[in-house]
Coordinates of C-alpha atoms and ligand atoms in Angstrom, one line a residue:
M1 CA 122.0 106.7 86.9
K2 CA 121.0 105.4 83.5
L3 CA 123.2 107.5 81.2
Q4 CA 123.5 105.2 78.2
G5 CA 122.0 106.7 75.1
K6 CA 120.8 109.8 76.9
E7 CA 121.2 113.2 75.3
G8 CA 123.8 115.7 76.6
S9 CA 123.5 119.4 76.8
R10 CA 124.9 121.8 74.1
N11 CA 125.4 124.5 76.8
I12 CA 128.5 123.1 78.2
D13 CA 131.6 125.3 78.0
D14 CA 134.3 122.8 78.6
R15 CA 137.5 124.7 79.6
R16 CA 139.3 121.6 80.9
G17 CA 141.6 121.7 78.0
N18 CA 143.2 124.9 79.3
R19 CA 145.7 122.9 81.3
G20 CA 149.3 122.5 80.4
R21 CA 150.4 126.1 81.3
G22 CA 151.9 124.8 84.5
M23 CA 149.0 125.7 86.8
S24 CA 146.3 123.1 86.7
G25 CA 148.5 120.1 87.6
R26 CA 149.6 121.5 90.9
T27 CA 146.6 123.4 92.0
K28 CA 144.3 120.4 91.6
T29 CA 143.7 118.7 94.8
A30 CA 146.2 116.0 95.2
G31 CA 144.5 113.8 97.8
G32 CA 144.5 114.3 101.6
F33 CA 142.0 117.0 102.4
G34 CA 143.3 119.1 105.2
L35 CA 141.6 121.8 107.2
G36 CA 142.6 124.4 104.6
T37 CA 140.7 122.6 101.9
L38 CA 137.7 122.2 104.2
I39 CA 137.6 125.9 105.0
I40 CA 137.7 126.7 101.3
V41 CA 134.9 124.3 100.7
I42 CA 132.8 125.8 103.5
I43 CA 133.4 129.3 102.0
V44 CA 132.4 128.0 98.6
L45 CA 129.4 126.1 99.9
L46 CA 128.1 129.5 100.5
M47 CA 127.8 129.6 96.7
G48 CA 125.0 131.8 95.6
G49 CA 124.2 132.5 99.2
D50 CA 124.7 136.2 98.8
P51 CA 124.5 137.4 95.2
S52 CA 124.5 141.0 96.5
E53 CA 128.2 140.7 97.1
L54 CA 128.9 139.7 93.6
L55 CA 129.8 142.1 90.9
E56 CA 127.1 143.4 88.7
S57 CA 128.1 143.0 85.1
S58 CA 126.5 142.7 81.8
G59 CA 129.4 140.3 80.9
G60 CA 128.7 138.3 77.7
A61 CA 128.5 134.6 78.1
A62 CA 131.3 132.6 76.5
A63 CA 130.2 130.8 73.4
P64 CA 129.0 127.3 74.3
A65 CA 131.1 124.5 73.1
P66 CA 129.9 120.9 72.7
A67 CA 130.6 118.6 75.6
Q68 CA 133.9 116.9 75.4
T69 CA 133.5 113.3 76.3
T70 CA 136.8 112.0 75.0
G71 CA 140.2 112.3 76.7
G72 CA 141.0 112.6 80.4
V73 CA 140.8 109.8 82.9
V74 CA 137.8 107.5 82.8
E75 CA 136.3 108.9 86.0
E76 CA 136.3 112.5 84.7
T77 CA 134.7 111.4 81.5
T78 CA 131.9 109.8 83.5
N79 CA 131.5 112.8 85.7
A80 CA 131.3 115.1 82.6
Q81 CA 128.6 112.9 81.2
I82 CA 126.6 113.0 84.4
V83 CA 126.8 116.8 84.4
S84 CA 125.9 117.1 80.7
V85 CA 123.0 114.7 80.7
T86 CA 121.7 116.2 83.9
L87 CA 121.9 119.7 82.5
R88 CA 120.1 118.6 79.4
D89 CA 117.3 117.1 81.4
T90 CA 116.9 120.3 83.5
E91 CA 116.7 122.3 80.2
K92 CA 113.8 120.1 79.0
L93 CA 112.0 120.2 82.3
W94 CA 112.3 124.0 83.0
G95 CA 111.8 124.8 79.3
Q96 CA 108.3 123.2 79.8
K97 CA 107.6 124.5 83.3
F98 CA 108.4 128.1 82.8
P99 CA 105.7 128.9 80.3
Q100 CA 103.2 126.7 82.2
E101 CA 103.9 128.0 85.7
F102 CA 105.3 131.5 85.2
G103 CA 104.2 132.5 81.8
R104 CA 107.6 133.1 80.4
N105 CA 110.4 131.3 78.6
Y106 CA 113.3 129.6 80.3
Q107 CA 116.7 130.9 79.4
E108 CA 119.1 128.0 79.5
P109 CA 122.2 128.6 81.5
T110 CA 125.7 127.8 80.3
L111 CA 127.7 125.4 82.5
V112 CA 131.4 125.9 82.6
L113 CA 133.5 122.8 83.3
F114 CA 137.0 123.7 84.4
D115 CA 140.0 122.3 86.2
G116 CA 142.8 124.2 87.7
Q117 CA 141.4 127.7 87.5
T118 CA 139.1 129.9 85.5
S119 CA 137.6 133.3 85.6
S120 CA 133.9 134.3 86.0
A121 CA 132.0 137.6 86.1
C122 CA 131.9 136.9 89.9
G123 CA 135.6 136.6 90.2
F124 CA 138.3 134.1 90.0
A125 CA 137.5 130.4 90.5
S126 CA 140.1 127.8 91.5
A127 CA 140.1 124.0 91.7
A128 CA 139.2 124.2 95.3
T129 CA 136.3 126.6 94.7
G130 CA 133.6 124.0 94.3
P131 CA 130.4 124.4 92.3
F132 CA 128.7 127.8 92.2
Y133 CA 126.3 129.9 90.2
C134 CA 127.3 133.3 89.1
P135 CA 124.2 135.6 88.6
A136 CA 126.2 138.2 86.8
D137 CA 127.1 136.0 83.8
K138 CA 124.3 133.5 84.4
Q139 CA 126.6 130.6 84.3
V140 CA 127.2 127.5 86.5
Y141 CA 130.8 126.7 87.3
I142 CA 131.9 123.2 88.2
D143 CA 135.3 121.7 88.8
L144 CA 134.8 118.0 88.6
S145 CA 137.3 117.4 91.5
F146 CA 134.3 118.4 93.7
A147 CA 132.7 115.1 92.8
D148 CA 135.7 113.3 94.3
L149 CA 135.5 115.6 97.3
L150 CA 131.9 114.7 97.9
R151 CA 132.8 111.1 97.8
R152 CA 135.9 111.2 100.0
R153 CA 135.4 114.0 102.4
F154 CA 131.7 114.1 102.8
G155 CA 131.0 110.4 102.3
A156 CA 128.4 111.0 99.6
P157 CA 129.3 108.5 96.9
G158 CA 127.6 107.8 93.6
D159 CA 126.8 109.6 90.4
F160 CA 123.5 111.0 91.5
A161 CA 125.2 113.1 94.2
L162 CA 126.8 115.0 91.4
A163 CA 123.5 115.3 89.5
Y164 CA 121.9 116.7 92.6
V165 CA 124.6 119.4 92.8
V166 CA 124.1 120.3 89.2
A167 CA 120.3 120.5 89.7
H168 CA 120.8 122.7 92.8
E169 CA 123.0 125.2 90.9
V170 CA 120.4 125.3 88.1
G171 CA 118.0 126.0 90.9
H172 CA 120.0 129.2 91.7
H173 CA 119.7 130.1 88.0
I174 CA 115.9 129.7 88.2
Q175 CA 115.8 131.9 91.3
N176 CA 117.8 134.5 89.4
Q177 CA 115.3 134.5 86.5
L178 CA 112.3 134.6 88.7
G179 CA 113.6 137.4 90.9
Y180 CA 113.9 135.5 94.2
S181 CA 117.7 136.1 94.3
Q182 CA 117.3 139.8 93.8
Q183 CA 114.5 140.0 96.4
V184 CA 116.8 138.3 98.9
S185 CA 119.9 140.4 98.2
Q186 CA 117.8 143.6 98.6
A187 CA 116.3 142.4 101.9
R188 CA 119.7 141.3 103.2
R189 CA 121.0 144.9 102.9
R190 CA 118.6 146.1 105.5
M191 CA 119.1 143.3 107.9
R192 CA 121.3 142.3 110.8
E193 CA 123.6 139.4 110.1
K194 CA 121.5 136.8 111.8
D195 CA 118.4 137.7 109.8
A196 CA 120.4 138.0 106.6
N197 CA 121.8 134.5 107.1
A198 CA 118.2 133.2 107.6
M199 CA 117.3 134.7 104.2
S200 CA 120.2 132.9 102.6
V201 CA 119.0 129.7 104.2
R202 CA 115.6 130.1 102.6
L203 CA 117.2 130.6 99.2
E204 CA 119.4 127.6 99.5
L205 CA 116.5 125.4 100.7
Q206 CA 114.4 126.6 97.8
A207 CA 117.3 125.5 95.5
D208 CA 117.3 122.1 97.1
Y209 CA 113.5 121.9 96.6
L210 CA 114.0 122.8 92.9
A211 CA 116.6 120.0 92.6
G212 CA 114.0 117.7 94.1
V213 CA 111.3 118.8 91.6
W214 CA 113.8 118.0 88.8
A215 CA 114.5 114.5 90.4
H216 CA 110.7 113.9 90.4
Y217 CA 110.5 114.2 86.6
A218 CA 113.9 112.7 86.0
D219 CA 112.7 109.6 87.8
R220 CA 109.2 109.3 86.3
Y221 CA 109.6 110.6 82.8
S222 CA 113.2 110.7 81.8
D223 CA 114.1 107.2 83.0
L224 CA 117.4 108.6 84.4
L225 CA 117.4 107.2 87.9
S226 CA 118.6 103.8 89.1
D227 CA 117.8 102.2 92.4
G228 CA 119.5 104.0 95.2
D229 CA 119.9 107.3 93.4
I230 CA 117.5 109.3 95.6
E231 CA 119.2 107.9 98.7
E232 CA 122.5 109.2 97.2
A233 CA 121.1 112.7 96.8
I234 CA 119.7 112.6 100.3
Q235 CA 123.1 111.5 101.6
A236 CA 124.8 114.3 99.8
A237 CA 122.2 116.9 101.0
S238 CA 122.7 115.6 104.5
A239 CA 126.5 115.6 104.2
I240 CA 126.7 119.2 103.2
G241 CA 124.3 120.7 105.8
D242 CA 125.8 123.6 107.7
D243 CA 125.5 121.9 111.1
K244 CA 127.5 118.9 110.0
I245 CA 130.2 120.9 108.2
Q246 CA 130.6 123.2 111.3
K247 CA 130.8 120.2 113.6
Q248 CA 133.4 118.6 111.4
S249 CA 135.5 121.8 111.2
Q250 CA 135.1 123.4 114.6
G251 CA 133.5 120.8 116.7
Y252 CA 130.3 122.8 117.6
V253 CA 127.4 124.3 115.8
V254 CA 126.4 128.0 115.6
P255 CA 122.8 128.1 114.2
D256 CA 122.7 131.8 113.6
S257 CA 125.7 131.5 111.2
F258 CA 123.9 129.0 109.0
T259 CA 123.5 130.0 105.4
H260 CA 122.5 126.8 103.7
G261 CA 120.3 125.1 106.3
T262 CA 120.9 122.1 108.5
S263 CA 121.3 118.6 107.1
A264 CA 117.7 117.8 108.2
Q265 CA 116.3 120.8 106.4
R266 CA 118.2 120.2 103.2
V267 CA 117.0 116.6 103.2
R268 CA 113.4 117.7 104.0
Y269 CA 113.1 120.1 101.1
F270 CA 114.9 118.0 98.5
T271 CA 112.5 115.2 99.4
A272 CA 109.5 117.5 99.4
G273 CA 110.3 118.5 95.8
Y274 CA 111.0 114.9 94.8
R275 CA 107.6 113.7 96.2
S276 CA 105.4 116.5 94.9
G277 CA 107.1 117.6 91.7
D278 CA 105.2 120.9 92.3
A279 CA 106.9 123.8 90.6
S280 CA 104.0 126.3 91.0
K281 CA 104.7 129.8 92.1
K282 CA 102.8 129.2 95.3
S283 CA 105.1 126.3 96.3
L284 CA 108.2 128.5 95.6
D285 CA 106.8 131.5 97.4
Y286 CA 106.3 129.3 100.4
F287 CA 110.1 129.5 101.1
F288 CA 109.8 133.3 101.8
Q289 CA 106.3 133.3 103.4
A290 CA 106.5 130.5 105.9
R291 CA 107.5 131.8 109.4
E292 CA 109.9 128.9 109.8
L293 CA 111.3 126.3 107.5
Ligands
ZN301 ZN1 123.4 126.8 96.8

């Protein structure tokens, strides 16, 4: 990514300074990702998949603090910059698109950077939790050790893989504002598990599509992308497909239990968003109207 001289977001709540109370040092992943870690990651990759299970709360958002880009190891600083610049770019894009496409203003989400552990209106988050969006407090939570996990465990290297994850989580925030998340959680309550999972897949693939739409504009107008960045995002989308994760963890694939979509689906819809840049209501409704995705 071309980060130099790019503006960062003011909506970063950097809680990484909250270490030093004897917890973060040890709970942070210390290399060697065993089955336990993988299981936790799988659980967490269900992030945003079922907002209905999350607590309803009016919980006030924490006051945004400016992004800290000093201190910490060099790699973390770089990752924090990727997150901050990406978030800012999504704010600009969706700030324009919301009035144009949906006749309303975009409410910028706060993004919480943490290490060790932190609390959210959706419950407790630990270092192994991975990125997620909490609809109850409208905040995105990211522990930057996930970037290393993407690299080492899922073989998805590169700065743009992390940017894709940020844009995907912002996608869940968009779904929350536009009512798609609520629609899905209501529908899920009346469904058998198999059908409920299929609804979650639609929501996840729509978030991948929204990440792709952002990448379209980041590439053409924000001059953020370097050669190979789209391939990095595609590699990340492919690496975290449900089928691949299941195969790695249990050796076989159970399609009915998918809640994020297969690798092929995730790649297909990220790419579709990237090619078209189409953020119209019609293109978003498609994810809940098409017989199959
Ligand atoms: Zn998701």
